[in-house]
Short mmCIF file of C-alpha atoms in Angstrom, two decimals:
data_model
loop_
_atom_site.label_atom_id
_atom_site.label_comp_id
_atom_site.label_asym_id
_atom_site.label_seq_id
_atom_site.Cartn_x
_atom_site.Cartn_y
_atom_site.Cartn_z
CA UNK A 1 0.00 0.00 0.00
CA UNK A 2 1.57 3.35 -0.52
CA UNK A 3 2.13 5.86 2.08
CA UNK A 4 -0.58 8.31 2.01
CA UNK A 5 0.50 11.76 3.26
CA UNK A 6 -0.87 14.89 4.38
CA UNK A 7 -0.67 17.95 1.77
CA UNK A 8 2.27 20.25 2.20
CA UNK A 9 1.95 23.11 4.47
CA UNK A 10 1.42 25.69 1.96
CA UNK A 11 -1.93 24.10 1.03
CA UNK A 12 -3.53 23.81 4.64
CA UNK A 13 -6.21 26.38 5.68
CA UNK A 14 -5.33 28.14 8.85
CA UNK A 15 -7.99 26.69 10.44
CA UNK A 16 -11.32 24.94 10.61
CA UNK A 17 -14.19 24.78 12.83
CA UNK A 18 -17.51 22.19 12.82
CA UNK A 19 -20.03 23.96 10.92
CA UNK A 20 -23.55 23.62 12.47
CA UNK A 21 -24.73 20.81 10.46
CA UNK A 22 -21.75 18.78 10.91
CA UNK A 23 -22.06 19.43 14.93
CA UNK A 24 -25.56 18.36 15.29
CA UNK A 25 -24.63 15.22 12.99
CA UNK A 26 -21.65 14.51 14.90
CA UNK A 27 -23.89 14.63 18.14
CA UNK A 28 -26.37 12.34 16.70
CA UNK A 29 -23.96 9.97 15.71
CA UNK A 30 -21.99 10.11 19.31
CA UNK A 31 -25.36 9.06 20.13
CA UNK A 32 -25.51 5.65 18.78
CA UNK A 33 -22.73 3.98 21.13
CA UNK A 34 -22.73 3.58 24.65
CA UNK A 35 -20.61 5.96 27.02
CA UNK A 36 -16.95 6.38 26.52
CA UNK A 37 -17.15 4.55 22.84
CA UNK A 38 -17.49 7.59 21.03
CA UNK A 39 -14.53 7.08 19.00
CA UNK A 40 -16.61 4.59 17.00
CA UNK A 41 -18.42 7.46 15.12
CA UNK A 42 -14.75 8.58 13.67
CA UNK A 43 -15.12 7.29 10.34
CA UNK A 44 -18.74 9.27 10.14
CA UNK A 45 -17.26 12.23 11.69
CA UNK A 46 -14.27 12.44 8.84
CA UNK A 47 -17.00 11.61 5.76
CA UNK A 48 -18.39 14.50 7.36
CA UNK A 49 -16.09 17.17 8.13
CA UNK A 50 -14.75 15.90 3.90
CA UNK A 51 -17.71 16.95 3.02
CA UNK A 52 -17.54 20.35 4.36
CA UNK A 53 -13.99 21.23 3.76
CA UNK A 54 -15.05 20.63 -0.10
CA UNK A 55 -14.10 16.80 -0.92
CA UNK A 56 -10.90 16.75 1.39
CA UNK A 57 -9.31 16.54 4.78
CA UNK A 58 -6.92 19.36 6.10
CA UNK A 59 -4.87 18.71 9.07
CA UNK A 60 -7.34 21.16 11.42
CA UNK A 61 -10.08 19.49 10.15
CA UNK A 62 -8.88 16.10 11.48
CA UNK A 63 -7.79 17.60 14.30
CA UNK A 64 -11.60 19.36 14.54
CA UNK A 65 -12.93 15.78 14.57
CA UNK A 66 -10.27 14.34 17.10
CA UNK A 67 -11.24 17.12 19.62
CA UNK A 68 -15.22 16.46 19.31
CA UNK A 69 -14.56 12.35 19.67
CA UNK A 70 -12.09 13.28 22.87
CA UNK A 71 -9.57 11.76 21.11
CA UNK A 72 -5.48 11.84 20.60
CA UNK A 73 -4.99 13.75 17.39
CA UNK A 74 -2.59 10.86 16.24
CA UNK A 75 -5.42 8.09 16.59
CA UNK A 76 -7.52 10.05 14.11
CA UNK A 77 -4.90 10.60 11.94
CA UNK A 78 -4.13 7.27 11.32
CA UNK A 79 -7.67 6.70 10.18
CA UNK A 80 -7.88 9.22 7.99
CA UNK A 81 -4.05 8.22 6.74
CA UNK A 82 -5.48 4.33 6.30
CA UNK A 83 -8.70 4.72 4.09
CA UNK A 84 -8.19 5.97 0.50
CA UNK A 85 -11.93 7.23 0.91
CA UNK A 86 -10.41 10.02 2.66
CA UNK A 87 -8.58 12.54 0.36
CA UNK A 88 -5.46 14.03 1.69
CA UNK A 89 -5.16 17.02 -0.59
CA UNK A 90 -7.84 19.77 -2.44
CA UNK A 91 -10.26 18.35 -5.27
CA UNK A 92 -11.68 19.81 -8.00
CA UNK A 93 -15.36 20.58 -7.69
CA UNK A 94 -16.21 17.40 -9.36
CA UNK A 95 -14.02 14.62 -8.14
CA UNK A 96 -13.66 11.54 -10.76
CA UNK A 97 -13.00 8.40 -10.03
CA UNK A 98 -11.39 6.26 -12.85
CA UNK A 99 -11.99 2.57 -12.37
CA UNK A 100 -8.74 1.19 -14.40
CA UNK A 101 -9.12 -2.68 -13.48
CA UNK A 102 -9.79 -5.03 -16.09
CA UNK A 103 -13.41 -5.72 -16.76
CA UNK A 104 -13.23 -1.98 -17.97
CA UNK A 105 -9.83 -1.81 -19.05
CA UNK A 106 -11.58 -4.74 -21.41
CA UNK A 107 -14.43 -2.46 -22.40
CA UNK A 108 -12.46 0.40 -23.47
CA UNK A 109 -11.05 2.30 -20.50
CA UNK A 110 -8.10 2.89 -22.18
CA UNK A 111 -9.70 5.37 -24.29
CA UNK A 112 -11.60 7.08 -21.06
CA UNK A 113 -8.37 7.67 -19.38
CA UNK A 114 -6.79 9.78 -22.45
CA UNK A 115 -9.80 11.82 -22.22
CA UNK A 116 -9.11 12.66 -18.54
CA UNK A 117 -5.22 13.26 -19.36
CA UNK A 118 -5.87 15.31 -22.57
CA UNK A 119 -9.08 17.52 -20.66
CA UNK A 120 -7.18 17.72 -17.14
CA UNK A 121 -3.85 16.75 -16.96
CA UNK A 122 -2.37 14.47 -14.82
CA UNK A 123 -3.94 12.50 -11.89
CA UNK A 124 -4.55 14.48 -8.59
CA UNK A 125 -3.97 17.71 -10.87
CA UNK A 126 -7.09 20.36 -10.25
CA UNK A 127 -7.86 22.30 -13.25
CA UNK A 128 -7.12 26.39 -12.96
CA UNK A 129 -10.41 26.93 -12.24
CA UNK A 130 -11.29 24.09 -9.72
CA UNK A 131 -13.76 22.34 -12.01
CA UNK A 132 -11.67 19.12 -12.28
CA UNK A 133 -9.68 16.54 -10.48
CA UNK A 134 -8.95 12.42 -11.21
CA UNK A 135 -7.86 9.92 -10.08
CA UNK A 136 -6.86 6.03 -10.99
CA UNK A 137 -9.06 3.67 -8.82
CA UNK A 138 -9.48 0.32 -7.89
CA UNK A 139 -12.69 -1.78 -9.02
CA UNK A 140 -15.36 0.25 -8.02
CA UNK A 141 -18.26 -2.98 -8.44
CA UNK A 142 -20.29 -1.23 -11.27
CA UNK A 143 -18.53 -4.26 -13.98
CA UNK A 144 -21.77 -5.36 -15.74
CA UNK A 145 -21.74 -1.41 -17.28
CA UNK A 146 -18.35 -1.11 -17.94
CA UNK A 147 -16.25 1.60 -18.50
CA UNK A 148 -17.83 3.87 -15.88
CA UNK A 149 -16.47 6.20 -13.83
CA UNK A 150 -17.44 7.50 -9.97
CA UNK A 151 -17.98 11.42 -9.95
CA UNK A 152 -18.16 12.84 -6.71
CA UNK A 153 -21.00 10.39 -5.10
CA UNK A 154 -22.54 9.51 -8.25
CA UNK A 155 -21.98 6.27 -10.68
CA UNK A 156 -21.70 7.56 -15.02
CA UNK A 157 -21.65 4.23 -16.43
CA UNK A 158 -21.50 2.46 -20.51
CA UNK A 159 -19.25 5.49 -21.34
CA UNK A 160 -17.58 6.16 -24.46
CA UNK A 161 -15.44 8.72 -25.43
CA UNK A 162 -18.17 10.41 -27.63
CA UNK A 163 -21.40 10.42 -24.21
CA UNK A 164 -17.84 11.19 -22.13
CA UNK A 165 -16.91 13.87 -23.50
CA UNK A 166 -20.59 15.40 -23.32
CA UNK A 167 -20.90 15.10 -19.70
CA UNK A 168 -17.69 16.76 -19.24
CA UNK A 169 -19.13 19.20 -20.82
CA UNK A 170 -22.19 19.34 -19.76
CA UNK A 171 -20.56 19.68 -16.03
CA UNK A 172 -18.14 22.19 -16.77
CA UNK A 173 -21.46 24.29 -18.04
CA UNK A 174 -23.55 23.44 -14.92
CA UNK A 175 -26.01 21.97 -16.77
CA UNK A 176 -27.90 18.95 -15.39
CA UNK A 177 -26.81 15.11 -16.40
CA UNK A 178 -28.28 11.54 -16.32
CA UNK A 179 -26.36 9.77 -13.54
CA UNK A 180 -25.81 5.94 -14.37
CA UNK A 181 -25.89 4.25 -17.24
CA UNK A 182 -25.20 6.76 -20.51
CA UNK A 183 -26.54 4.71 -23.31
CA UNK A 184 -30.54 4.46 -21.82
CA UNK A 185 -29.57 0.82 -20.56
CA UNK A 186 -32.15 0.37 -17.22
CA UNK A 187 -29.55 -1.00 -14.63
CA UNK A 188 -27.65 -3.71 -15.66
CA UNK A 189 -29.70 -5.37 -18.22
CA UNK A 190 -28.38 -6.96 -21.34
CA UNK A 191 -26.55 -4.61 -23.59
CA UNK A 192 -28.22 -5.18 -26.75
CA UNK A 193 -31.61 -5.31 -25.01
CA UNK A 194 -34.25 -7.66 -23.07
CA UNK A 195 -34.49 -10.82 -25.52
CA UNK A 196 -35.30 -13.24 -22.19
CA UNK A 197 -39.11 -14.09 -20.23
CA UNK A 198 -40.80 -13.32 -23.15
CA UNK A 199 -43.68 -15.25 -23.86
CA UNK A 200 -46.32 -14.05 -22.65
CA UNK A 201 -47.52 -17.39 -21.14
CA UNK A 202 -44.99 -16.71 -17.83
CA UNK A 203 -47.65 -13.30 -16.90
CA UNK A 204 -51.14 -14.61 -17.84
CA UNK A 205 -51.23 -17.11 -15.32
CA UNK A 206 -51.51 -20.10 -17.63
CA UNK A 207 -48.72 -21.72 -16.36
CA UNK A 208 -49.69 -21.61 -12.83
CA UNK A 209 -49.95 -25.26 -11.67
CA UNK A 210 -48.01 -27.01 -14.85
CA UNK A 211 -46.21 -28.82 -12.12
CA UNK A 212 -49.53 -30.36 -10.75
CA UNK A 213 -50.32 -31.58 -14.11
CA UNK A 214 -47.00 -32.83 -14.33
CA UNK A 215 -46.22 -34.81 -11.58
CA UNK A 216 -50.50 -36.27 -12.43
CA UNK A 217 -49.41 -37.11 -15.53
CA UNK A 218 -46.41 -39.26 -14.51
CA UNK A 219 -48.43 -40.90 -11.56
CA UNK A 220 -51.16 -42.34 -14.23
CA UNK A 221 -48.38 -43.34 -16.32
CA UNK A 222 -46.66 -45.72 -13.74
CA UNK A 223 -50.04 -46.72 -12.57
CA UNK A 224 -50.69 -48.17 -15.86
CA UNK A 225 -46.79 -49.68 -15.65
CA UNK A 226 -48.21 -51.79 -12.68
CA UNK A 227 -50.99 -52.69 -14.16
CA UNK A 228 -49.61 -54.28 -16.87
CA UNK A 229 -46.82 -55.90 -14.78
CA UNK A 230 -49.75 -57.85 -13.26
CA UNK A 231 -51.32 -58.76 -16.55
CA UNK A 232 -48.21 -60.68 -17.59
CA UNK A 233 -48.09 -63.30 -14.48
CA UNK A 234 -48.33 -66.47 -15.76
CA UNK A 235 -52.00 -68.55 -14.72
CA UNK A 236 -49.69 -70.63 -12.11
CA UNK A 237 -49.82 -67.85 -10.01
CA UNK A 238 -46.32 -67.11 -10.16
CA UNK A 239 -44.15 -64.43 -11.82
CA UNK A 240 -41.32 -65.31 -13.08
CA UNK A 241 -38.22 -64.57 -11.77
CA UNK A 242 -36.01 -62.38 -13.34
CA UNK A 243 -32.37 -62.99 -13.86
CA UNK A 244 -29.99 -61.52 -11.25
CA UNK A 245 -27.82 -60.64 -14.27
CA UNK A 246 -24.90 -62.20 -13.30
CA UNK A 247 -23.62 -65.03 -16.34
CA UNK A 248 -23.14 -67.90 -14.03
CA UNK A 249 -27.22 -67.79 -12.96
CA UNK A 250 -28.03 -67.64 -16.75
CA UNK A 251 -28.19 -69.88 -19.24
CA UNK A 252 -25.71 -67.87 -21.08
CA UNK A 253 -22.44 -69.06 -19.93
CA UNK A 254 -21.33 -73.02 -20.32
CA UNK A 255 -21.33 -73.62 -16.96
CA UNK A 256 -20.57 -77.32 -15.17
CA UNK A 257 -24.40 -76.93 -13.57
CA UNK A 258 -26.00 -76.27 -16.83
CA UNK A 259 -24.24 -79.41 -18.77
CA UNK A 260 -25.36 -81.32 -15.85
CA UNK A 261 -28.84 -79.80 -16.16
CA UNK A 262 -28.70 -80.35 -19.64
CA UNK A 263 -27.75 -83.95 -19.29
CA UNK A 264 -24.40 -83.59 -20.42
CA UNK A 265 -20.93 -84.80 -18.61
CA UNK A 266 -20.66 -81.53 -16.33
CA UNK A 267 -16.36 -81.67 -17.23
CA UNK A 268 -15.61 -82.13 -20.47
CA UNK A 269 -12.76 -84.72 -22.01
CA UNK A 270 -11.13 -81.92 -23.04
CA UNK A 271 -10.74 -80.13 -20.06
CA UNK A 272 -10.12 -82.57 -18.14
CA UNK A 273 -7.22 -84.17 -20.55
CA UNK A 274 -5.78 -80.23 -20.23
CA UNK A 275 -6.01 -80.25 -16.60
CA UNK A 276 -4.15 -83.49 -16.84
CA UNK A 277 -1.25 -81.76 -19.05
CA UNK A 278 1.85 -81.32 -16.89
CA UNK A 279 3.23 -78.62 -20.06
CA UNK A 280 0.20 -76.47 -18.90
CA UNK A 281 0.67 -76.35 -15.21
CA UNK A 282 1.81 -73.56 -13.26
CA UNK A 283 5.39 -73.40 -13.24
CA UNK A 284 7.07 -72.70 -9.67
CA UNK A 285 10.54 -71.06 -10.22
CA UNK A 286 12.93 -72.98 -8.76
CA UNK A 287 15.36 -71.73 -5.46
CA UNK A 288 18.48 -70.28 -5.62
CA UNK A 289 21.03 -72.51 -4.10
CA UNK A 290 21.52 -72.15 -0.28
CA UNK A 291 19.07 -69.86 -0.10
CA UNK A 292 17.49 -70.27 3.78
CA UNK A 293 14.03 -69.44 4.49
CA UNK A 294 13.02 -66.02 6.15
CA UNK A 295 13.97 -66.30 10.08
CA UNK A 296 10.37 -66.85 12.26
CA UNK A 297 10.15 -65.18 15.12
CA UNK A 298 9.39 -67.90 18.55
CA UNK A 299 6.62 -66.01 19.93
CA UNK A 300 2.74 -66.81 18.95
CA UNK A 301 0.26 -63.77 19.28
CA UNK A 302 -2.80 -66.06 18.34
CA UNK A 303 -4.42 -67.59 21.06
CA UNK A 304 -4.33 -71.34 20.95
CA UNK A 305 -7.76 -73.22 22.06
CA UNK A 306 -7.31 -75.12 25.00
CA UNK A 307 -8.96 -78.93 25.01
CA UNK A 308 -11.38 -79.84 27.35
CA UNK A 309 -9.94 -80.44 30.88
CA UNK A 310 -6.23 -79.15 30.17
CA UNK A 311 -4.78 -76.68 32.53
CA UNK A 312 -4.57 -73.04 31.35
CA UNK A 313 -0.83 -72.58 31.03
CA UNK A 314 1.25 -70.22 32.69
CA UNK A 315 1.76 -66.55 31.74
CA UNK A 316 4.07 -64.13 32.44
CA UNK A 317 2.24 -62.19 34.23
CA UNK A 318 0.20 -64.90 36.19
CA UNK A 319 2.30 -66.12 38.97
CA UNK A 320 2.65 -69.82 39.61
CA UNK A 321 1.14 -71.71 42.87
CA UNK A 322 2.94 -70.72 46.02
CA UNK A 323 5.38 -69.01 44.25
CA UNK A 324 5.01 -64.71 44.69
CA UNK A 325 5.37 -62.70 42.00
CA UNK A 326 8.69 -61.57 40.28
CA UNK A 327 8.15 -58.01 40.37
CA UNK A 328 6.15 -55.97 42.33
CA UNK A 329 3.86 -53.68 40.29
CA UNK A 330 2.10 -50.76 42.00
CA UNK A 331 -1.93 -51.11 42.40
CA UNK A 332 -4.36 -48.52 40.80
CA UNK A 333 -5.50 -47.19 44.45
CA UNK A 334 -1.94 -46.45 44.96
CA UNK A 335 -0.86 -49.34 47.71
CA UNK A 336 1.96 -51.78 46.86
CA UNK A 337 2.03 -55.68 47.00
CA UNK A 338 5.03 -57.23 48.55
CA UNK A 339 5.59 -61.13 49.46
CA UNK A 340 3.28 -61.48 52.82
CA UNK A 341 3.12 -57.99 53.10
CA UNK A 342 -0.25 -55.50 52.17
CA UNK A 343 0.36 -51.68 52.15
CA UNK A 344 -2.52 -49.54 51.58
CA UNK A 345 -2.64 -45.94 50.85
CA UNK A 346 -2.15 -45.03 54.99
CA UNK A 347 1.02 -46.70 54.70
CA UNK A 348 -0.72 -49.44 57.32
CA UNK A 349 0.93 -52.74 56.83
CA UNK A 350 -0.46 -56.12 58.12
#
């Protein structure tokens, strides 16, 4: 972001004080937060005080505002400083705003900005008689009408340099001008004109309820599905089944159970003579010499089921008969077990 700076000395009034208007605004917007959070009406206050100082902020305004809010100068400044709503040096009487990002760079921009540079010179430059001032923005959300251009609080949008250059003029005359879009567009509709929702049928009402008909319409057709569903059972009573789709339950694959439903040998000579063939069996490659089989570890982590009346065996952590344990292990309720010995958590033996 780039440093934004106060104008140079030579440019700042002597003073400023709260008109009227701004004083009873200010008040009325003190007035919205609680006690001692006045300093959340600065941003107001500044739009405010702008306003009256003709489209910018001198240092005594800012200071104006700081003294109203009760606040350090410095705290207001850095408001003011932060927001590039804020102008830190004198406008012209009508302030442009050039949107330069691309949606309008795309729809001719280009040729908006040399109208600006050729009619007022350079950005931030005010014309000789205060008419004028620009500057180079970021999108200002108007892309649908594209190029367009923000003059003082007002949106001029669909420009061209020809409908441009007329409401320069017609500004510069102080005659009145259409603010939005230049070209008699209504909003943001399509550029070369409605050509959508137009048959008439989507106003009269007639098409209030299709979906009723609809949805009727499909209901009677799968009721007449069903019907005829039923109609095809044979007279046993019993529908047949239909196939799962998978080839083995068909008839379409040569299957062992349909040659034996058929009547045929269910494995064929053939197959079985191949089956037979020691050329077509899997060949096992054979092992390198002294090669030793992977090391197996001794210890078994599946359980082995134990036959009816055999001892469970011993485990490492069950301790054998009359024999105490190997290692003490502390309990959960903090006591310890020695050899003949309990210890609970008062430290009482017995």
């Amino acid at each position: 972001m780039a440093v934004r700076k106060l104008a140079p000395e030579n440019m700042q009034p002597g003073s400023f004080v709260l008109s009227p208007e701004t004083e009873a605004f200010a008040d009325k917007e003190i007035a919205k937060y609680p006690p001692g959070r006045q300093a959340s009406a600065v941003i107001a206050l500044l739009t405010k005080a702008q306003e009256q100082a003709g489209g910018w902020l001198p240092r005594k305004a800012i200071e104006a505002v700081a003294a109203k809010l009760d606040m350090p100068d410095i705290r207001v400044m850095e408001v003011a400083t932060f927001y590039t709503m804020f102008n830190l040096e004198p406008v012209g009487k009508y302030f442009i705003q050039f949107c330069g990002t691309t949606p309008c760079v795309l729809r001719g921009a280009g040729d908006i900005k040399r109208v600006l540079e050729r009619r007022i010179g350079d950005q931030n430059h005010v014309t000789p008689d205060g008419t004028f001032s620009w500057l180079e923005v970021e999108c200002l959300g108007a892309c649908s009408n594209a190029p367009m251009v923000q003059i003082n609080d007002d949106y001029y949008e669909d420009l061209t340099t020809e409908n441009f250059e007329t409401l320069l003029d017609d500004l510069a005359a102080g005659r009145p001008v259409h603010v939005g879009s230049q070209i008699g567009r209504n909003r943001s509709e399509p550029f070369e004109g409605v050509n959508t929702l137009l048959d008439p049928a989507l106003y009269d009402g007639s098409v209030v309820g299709a979906w009723r008909k609809r949805f009727e319409e499909q209901a009677k057709a799968e009721t007449g599905e069903a019907a005829a569903a039923v109609a095809s059972v044979p007279q046993d009573g019993k529908a047949a089944k239909p196939p799962s789709g998978r080839a083995t339950e068909t008839d379409a694959a040569d299957t062992p159970a349909k040659r034996a439903k058929e009547g045929e040998r269910p494995i064929s000579h053939t197959d079985q003579k191949e089956a037979a063939d020691p050329s077509k069996a899997t060949k096992v490659e054979p092992k390198e010499a002294g090669a030793q089989p992977a090391p197996q570890s001794g210890k078994s982590y599946v359980a082995t089921p134990k036959k009816e009346g055999e001892a469970v065996p011993a485990s490492p952590t069950t301790p054998e008969a009359g024999k105490p344990p190997s290692k003490a292990k502390g309990r959960r309720d903090g006591s310890e077990s020695k050899p003949g010995v309990t210890v609970d958590k008062d430290n009482k033996s017995s």
